[in-house]
XYZ file of C-alpha atoms in Angstrom:
442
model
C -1.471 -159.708 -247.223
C -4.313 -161.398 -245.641
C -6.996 -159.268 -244.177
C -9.270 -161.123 -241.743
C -11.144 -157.345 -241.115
C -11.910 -157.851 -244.679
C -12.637 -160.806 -245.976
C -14.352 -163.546 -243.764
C -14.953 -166.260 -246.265
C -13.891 -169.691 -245.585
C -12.822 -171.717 -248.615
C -13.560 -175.064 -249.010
C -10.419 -176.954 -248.387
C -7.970 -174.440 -247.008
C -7.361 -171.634 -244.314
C -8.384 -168.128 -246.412
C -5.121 -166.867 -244.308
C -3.169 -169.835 -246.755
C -5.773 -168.993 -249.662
C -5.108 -165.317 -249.895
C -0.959 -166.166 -249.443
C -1.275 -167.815 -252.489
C -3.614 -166.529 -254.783
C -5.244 -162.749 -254.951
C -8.232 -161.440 -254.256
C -8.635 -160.134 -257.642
C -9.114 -163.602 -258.660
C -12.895 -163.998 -257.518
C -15.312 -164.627 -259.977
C -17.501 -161.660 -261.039
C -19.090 -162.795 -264.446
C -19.499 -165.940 -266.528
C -20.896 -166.482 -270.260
C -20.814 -169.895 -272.310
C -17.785 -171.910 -270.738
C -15.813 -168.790 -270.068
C -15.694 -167.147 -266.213
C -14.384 -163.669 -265.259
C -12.489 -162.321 -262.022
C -12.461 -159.430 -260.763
C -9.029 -158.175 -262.554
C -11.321 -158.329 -265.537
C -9.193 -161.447 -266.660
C -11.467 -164.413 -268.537
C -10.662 -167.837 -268.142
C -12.110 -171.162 -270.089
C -13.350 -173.126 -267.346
C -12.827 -176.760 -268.105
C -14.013 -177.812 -264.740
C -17.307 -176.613 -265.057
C -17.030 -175.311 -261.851
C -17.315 -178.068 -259.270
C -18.221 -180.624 -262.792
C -21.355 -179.511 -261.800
C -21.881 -176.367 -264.756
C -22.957 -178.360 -267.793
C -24.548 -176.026 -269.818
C -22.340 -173.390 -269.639
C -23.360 -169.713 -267.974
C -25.752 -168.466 -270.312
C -28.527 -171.095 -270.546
C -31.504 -169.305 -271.105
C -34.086 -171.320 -270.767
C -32.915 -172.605 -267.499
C -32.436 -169.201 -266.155
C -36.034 -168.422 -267.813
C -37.680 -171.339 -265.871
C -36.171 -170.065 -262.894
C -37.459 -166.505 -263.216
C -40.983 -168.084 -264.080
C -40.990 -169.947 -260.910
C -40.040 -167.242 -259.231
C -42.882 -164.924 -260.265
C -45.394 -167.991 -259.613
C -44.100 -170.224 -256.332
C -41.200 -169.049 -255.038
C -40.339 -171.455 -252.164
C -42.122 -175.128 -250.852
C -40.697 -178.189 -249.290
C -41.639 -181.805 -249.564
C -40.439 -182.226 -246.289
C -43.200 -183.240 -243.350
C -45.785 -181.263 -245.419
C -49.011 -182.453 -247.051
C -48.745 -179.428 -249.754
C -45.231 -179.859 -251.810
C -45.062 -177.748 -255.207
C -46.968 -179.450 -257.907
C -43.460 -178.373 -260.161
C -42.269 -180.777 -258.042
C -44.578 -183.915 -259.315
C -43.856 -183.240 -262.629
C -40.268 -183.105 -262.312
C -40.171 -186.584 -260.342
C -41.883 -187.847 -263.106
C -40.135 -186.579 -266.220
C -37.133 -187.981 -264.128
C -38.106 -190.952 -264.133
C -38.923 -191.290 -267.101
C -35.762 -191.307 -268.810
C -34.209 -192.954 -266.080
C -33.833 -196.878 -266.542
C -36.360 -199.395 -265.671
C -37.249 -200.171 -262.750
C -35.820 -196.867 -261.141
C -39.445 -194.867 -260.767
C -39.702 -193.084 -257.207
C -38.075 -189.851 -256.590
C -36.514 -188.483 -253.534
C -35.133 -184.576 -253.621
C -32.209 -183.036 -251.890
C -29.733 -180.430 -252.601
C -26.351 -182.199 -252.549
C -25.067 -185.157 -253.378
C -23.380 -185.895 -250.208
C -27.152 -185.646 -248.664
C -28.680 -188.381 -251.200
C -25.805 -190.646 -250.797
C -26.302 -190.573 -246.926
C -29.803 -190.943 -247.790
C -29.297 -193.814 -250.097
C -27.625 -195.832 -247.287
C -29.755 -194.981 -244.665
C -32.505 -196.008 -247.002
C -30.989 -198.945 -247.670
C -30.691 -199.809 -243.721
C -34.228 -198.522 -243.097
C -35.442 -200.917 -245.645
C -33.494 -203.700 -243.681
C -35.414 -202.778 -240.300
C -38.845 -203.210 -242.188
C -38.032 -206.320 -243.936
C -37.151 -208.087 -240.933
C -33.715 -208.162 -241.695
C -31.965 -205.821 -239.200
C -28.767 -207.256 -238.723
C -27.593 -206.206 -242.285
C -25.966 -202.835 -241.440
C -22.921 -202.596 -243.387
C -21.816 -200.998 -246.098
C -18.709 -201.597 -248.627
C -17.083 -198.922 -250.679
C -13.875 -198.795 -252.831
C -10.821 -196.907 -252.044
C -10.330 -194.055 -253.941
C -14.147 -193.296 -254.031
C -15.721 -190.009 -253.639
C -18.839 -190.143 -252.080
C -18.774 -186.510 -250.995
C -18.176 -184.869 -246.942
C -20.713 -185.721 -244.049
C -21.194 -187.910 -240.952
C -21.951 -190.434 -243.186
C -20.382 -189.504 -247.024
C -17.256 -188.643 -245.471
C -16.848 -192.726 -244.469
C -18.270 -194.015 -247.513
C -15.621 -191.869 -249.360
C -12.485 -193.864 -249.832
C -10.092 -191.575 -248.866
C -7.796 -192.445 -245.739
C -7.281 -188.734 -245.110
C -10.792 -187.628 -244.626
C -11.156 -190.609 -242.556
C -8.021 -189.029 -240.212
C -9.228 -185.920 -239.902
C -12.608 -185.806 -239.543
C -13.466 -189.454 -237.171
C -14.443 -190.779 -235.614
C -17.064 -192.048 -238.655
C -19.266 -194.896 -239.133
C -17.461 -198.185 -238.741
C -19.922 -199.847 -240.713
C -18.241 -199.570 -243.769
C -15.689 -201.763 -245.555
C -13.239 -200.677 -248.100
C -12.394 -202.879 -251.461
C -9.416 -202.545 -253.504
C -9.951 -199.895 -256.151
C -11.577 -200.850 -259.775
C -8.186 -201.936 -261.985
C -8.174 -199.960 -265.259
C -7.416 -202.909 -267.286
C -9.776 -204.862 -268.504
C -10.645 -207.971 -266.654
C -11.061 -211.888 -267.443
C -14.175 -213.529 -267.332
C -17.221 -213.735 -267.921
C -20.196 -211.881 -265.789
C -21.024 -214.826 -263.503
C -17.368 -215.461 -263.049
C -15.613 -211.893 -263.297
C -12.037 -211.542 -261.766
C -11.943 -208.020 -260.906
C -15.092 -208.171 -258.399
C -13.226 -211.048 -256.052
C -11.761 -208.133 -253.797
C -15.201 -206.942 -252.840
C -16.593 -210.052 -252.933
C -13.332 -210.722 -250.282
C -14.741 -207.779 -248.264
C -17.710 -209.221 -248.384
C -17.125 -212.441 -247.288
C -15.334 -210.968 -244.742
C -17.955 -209.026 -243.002
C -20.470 -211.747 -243.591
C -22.950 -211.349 -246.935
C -25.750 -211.895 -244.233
C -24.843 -208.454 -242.356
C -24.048 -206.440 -245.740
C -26.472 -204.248 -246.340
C -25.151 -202.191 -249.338
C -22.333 -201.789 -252.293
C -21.696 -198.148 -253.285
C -19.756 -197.451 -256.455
C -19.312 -194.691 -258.890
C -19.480 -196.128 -262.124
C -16.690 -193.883 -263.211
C -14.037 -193.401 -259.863
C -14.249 -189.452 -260.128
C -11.063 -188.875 -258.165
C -8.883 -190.806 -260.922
C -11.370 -190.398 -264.103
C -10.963 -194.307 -264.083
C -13.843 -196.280 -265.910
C -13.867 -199.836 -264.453
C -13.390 -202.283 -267.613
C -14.859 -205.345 -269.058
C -17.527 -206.870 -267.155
C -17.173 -205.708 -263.709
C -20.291 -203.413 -262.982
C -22.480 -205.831 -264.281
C -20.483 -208.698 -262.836
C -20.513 -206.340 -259.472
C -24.935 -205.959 -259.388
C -25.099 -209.684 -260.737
C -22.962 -210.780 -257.408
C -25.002 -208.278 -255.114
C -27.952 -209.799 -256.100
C -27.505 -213.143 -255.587
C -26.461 -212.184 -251.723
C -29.808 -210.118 -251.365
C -27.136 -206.981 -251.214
C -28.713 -203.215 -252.321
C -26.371 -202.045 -255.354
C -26.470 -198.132 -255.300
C -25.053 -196.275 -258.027
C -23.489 -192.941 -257.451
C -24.341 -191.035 -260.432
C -23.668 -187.877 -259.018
C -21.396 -186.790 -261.446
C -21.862 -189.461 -264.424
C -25.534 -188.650 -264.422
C -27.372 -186.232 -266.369
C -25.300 -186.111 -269.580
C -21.724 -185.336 -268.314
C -21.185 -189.142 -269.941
C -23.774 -188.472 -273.189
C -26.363 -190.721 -271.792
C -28.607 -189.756 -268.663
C -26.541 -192.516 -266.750
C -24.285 -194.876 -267.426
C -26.202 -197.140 -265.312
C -29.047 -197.301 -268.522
C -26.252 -199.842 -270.260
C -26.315 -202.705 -267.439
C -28.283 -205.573 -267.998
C -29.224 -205.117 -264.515
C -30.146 -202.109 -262.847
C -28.921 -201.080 -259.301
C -31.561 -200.755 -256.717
C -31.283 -196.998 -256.679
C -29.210 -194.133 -258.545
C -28.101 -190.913 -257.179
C -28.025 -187.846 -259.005
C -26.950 -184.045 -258.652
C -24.232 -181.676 -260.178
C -25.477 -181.240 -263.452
C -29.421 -182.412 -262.607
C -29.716 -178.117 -262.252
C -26.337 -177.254 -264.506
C -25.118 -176.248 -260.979
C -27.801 -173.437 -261.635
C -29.495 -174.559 -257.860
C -28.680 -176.683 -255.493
C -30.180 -180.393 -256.712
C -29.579 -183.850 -256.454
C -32.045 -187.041 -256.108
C -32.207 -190.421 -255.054
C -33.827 -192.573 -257.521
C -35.305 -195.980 -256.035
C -36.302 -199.225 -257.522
C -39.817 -199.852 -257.795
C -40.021 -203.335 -256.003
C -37.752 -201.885 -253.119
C -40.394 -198.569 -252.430
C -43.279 -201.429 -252.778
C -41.698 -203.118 -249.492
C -41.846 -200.519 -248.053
C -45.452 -199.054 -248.965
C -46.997 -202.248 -248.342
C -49.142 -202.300 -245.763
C -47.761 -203.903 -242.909
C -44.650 -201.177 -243.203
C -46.219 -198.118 -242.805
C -43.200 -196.137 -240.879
C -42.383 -193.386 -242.556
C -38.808 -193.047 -244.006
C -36.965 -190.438 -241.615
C -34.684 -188.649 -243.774
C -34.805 -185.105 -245.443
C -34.469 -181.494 -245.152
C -36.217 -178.251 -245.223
C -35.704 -176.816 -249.001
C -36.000 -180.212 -250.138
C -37.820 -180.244 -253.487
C -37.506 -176.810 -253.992
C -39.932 -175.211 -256.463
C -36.532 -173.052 -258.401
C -34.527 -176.266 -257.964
C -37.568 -178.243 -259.594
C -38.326 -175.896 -262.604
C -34.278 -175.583 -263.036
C -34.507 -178.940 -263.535
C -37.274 -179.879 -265.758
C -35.474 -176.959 -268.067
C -32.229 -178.881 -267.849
C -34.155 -182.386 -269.145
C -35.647 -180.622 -271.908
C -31.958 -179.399 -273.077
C -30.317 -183.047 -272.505
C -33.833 -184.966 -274.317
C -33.265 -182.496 -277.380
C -33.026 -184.724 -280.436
C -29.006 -185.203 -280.956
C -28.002 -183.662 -277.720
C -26.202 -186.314 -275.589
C -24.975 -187.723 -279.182
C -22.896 -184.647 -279.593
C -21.828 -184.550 -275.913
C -20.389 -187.912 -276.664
C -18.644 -186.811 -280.446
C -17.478 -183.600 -278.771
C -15.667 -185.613 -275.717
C -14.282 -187.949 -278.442
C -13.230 -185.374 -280.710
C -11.481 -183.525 -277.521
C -9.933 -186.984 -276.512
C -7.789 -186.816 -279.813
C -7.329 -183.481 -279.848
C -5.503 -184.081 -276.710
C -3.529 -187.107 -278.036
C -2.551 -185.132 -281.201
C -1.209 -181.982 -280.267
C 0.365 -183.181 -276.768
C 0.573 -186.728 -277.084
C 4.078 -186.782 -278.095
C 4.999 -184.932 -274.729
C 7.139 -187.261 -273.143
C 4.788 -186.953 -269.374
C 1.210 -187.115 -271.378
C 0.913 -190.811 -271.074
C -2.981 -191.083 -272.599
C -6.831 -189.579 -271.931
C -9.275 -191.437 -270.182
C -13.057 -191.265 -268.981
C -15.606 -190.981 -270.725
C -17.870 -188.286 -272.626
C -16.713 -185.172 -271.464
C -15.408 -186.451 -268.141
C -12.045 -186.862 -269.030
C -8.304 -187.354 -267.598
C -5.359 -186.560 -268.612
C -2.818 -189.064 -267.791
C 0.683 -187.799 -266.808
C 3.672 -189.775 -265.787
C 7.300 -189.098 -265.083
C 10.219 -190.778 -267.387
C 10.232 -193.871 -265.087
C 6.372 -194.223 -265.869
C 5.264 -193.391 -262.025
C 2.039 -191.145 -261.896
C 2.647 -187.839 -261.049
C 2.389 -186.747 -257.886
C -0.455 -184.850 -256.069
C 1.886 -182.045 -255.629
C 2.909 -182.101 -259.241
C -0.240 -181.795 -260.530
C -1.205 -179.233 -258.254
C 1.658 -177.454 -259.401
C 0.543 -178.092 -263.511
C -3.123 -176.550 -262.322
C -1.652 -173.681 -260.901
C 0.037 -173.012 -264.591
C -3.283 -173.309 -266.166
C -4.773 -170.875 -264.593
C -2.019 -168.512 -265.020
C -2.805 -169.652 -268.859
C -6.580 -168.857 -268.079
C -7.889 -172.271 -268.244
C -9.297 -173.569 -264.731
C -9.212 -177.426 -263.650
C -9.162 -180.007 -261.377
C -6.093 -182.627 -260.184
C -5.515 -185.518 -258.398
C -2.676 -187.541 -258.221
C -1.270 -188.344 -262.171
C -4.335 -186.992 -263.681
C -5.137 -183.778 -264.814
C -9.767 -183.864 -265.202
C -11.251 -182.368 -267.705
C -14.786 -181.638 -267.478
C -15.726 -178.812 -269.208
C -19.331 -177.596 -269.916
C -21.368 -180.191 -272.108
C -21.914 -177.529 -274.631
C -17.804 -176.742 -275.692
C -17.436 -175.867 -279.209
C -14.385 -177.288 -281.485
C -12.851 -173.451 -281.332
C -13.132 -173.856 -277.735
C -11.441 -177.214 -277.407
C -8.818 -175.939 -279.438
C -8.592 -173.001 -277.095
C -8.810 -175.789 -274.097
C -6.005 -177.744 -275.567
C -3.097 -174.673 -276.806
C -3.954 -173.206 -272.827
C -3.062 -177.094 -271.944
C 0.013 -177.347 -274.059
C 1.357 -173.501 -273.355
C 0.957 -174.755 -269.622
C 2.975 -178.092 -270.120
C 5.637 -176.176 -271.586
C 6.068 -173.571 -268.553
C 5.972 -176.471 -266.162
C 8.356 -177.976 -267.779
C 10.654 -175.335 -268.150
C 10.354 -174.227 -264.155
C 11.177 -177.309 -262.954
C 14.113 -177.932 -265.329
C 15.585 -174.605 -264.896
């Protein structure tokens, strides 16, 4: 029974009175090692979500934790916020950053989430209108089905009707294009298919009043990877209508795909990249907005001297910064994002080998180690929300946490799985398949 008296945590999504009805206290976390959490029953679990996606390299990274310590001992707090004195850590961090980000992405912002630095990332984008002399460009178009994280501002560039119910009024200066098709599309890049619905939004709205297009280059709610041409196709076509392209990296970024982002493989870059989750290995809070060089030269010229008004106090934190210049060495290491990629191909047909003959596992997509499990009933329909709900539930009772969404079961387990521990991830999987089946047949 639920004890307010006792517990006065409020989970994320849901009541704690609803929380506790359904789950146990016993099931907090108390301990974590490699890609394996404890509770407080003592029971382990292999966590394939990597907590919020955002624990890459596992629980016992060393030399993150090390760093950390170091700074610690050395700087323990500083801001880059309204303050002439930030942490040098910080410096060198922007600049390692952006150095193995693609050209011409160079300047750095800090913040801690990646709601913040998507907010941030538009509101650049409209300060940068203001400067330029081009004011009336204030809106911005997302896709539905985008995740874009929870704020005044995130929670309306986030496709997602409900949030939108729940939690307006938000900014009505966003537009909302159909959702990426999975397929791949016809075309070439100057004449791409796909991109005509948010070219239709576009044209809609008026090019001349759009400021921005935000897109995750891999739709995190579905694990769905756009095909063919269409992100290049999708910067080509912003640029040619003087629109910002902003990547949302958040959780593509810093290795979850094997490569630092999947933006490094377009022809064109966006105009500015954000980053967080795994920038830290979820070790601090840290993300970052990386900009375009010719956009932050608009802006520092010297006839636009106004400041950009947008941050927060722990931003560019000295622990977040040394977290994550420990993180870059570990994802630079010769061979690292190489294996990411073999070990989220070698999962993929895992997956398809020992399940794939189950009648509701209909394929794996993603990429790298973000991964989805595709699940369909006889007819071919996607699962429901409920039902896979239902299939997470019977993982963890099979100790193996994940996420769900409606017909696909993510999988995004720490960066540095072993084989054993895929084949650990996969029996948990299959054991749980099984028991769902049999409870809703019997």
């Amino acid at each position: 029974m639920f004890d307010s008296s006792t517990y006065h945590i409020w989970h994320g999504l849901s009541p704690m009175a609803d929380f506790f009805r359904l789950s146990d206290p016993e099931m907090f976390l108390v301990g974590g090692s490699g890609c394996h959490v404890t509770d407080r029953s003592g029971r382990r679990y292999l966590d394939a979500r990597s907590s919020m996606w955002n624990v890459t390299l596992g629980y016992s990274c060393e030399p993150v934790k090390e760093a950390m310590r170091r700074q610690l001992d050395v700087l323990p707090s500083g801001t880059v916020m309204r303050y002439e004195h930030p942490a040098e850590v910080a410096a060198r961090y922007a600049a390692a950053l952006a150095g193995v980000l693609p050209e011409p992405l160079r300047q750095i912002r800090f913040g801690n989430t990646g709601s913040q630095m998507t907010e941030a990332a538009v509101m650049l984008s409209r300060f940068h209108r203001r400067m330029t002399g081009e004011p009336g460009r204030q809106h911005v178009v997302a896709v539905h089905g985008s995740y874009h994280g929870t704020g005044p501002l995130a929670s309306a560039l986030t496709g997602e009707e409900f949030l939108h119910d729940l939690c307006g009024p938000i900014d009505t200066h966003v537009g909302y294009a159909q959702t990426p098709p999975a397929e791949s599309c016809e075309g070439s890049v100057q004449n791409c298919s796909c991109v005509r619905p948010v070219l239709d939004v576009i044209d809609s709205i008026g090019a001349e009043q759009v400021t921005a297009v935000i897109l995750e280059p891999v739709i995190g709610s579905y694990v769905l990877s756009p095909r063919g041409h269409y992100l290049e196709s999708l910067v080509a076509q912003c640029r040619a209508r003087g629109i910002h392209f902003i990547a949302d990296e958040v959780t593509t970024g810093a290795g979850r795909t094997g490569r630092m982002t999947l933006s490094e493989r377009l022809p064109e870059p966006p105009d500015m990249i954000v980053l967080g989750k795994g920038l830290s290995a979820g070790y601090f809070p840290l993300a970052a907005l990386a900009v375009a060089q010719p956009l932050y030269d608009e802006l520092a010229d010297s006839g636009h001297r106004v400041g950009f008004p947008n941050g927060s106090t722990t931003d560019g934190h000295p622990i977040g910064m040394a977290a994550g210049l420990a993180v870059l060495d570990v994802l630079t290491a010769p061979g690292f994002l190489e294996g990411v990629r073999r070990t989220g191909e070698h999962l993929r047909g895992l997956i398809m080998d020992v399940l794939g003959d189950r009648d509701e596992v209909r394929g794996v997509r993603g990429e790298g180690l973000m991964l989805g499990v595709d699940l369909a009933y006889p007819d071919g329909t996607p699962w429901s929300v409920g039902d896979t709900n239902q299939l997470r539930l019977v993982c963890r009772d099979h100790g193996l946490l994940t996420s769900f969404t409606r017909g696909v079961l993510p999988l995004l387990p720490p960066l540095v799985i072993t084989d054993d521990e895929c084949a650990e991830l996969v029996d948990r999987l299959g054991a749980a398949l099984l028991e769902f089946r049999k409870r809703t047949e019997g």
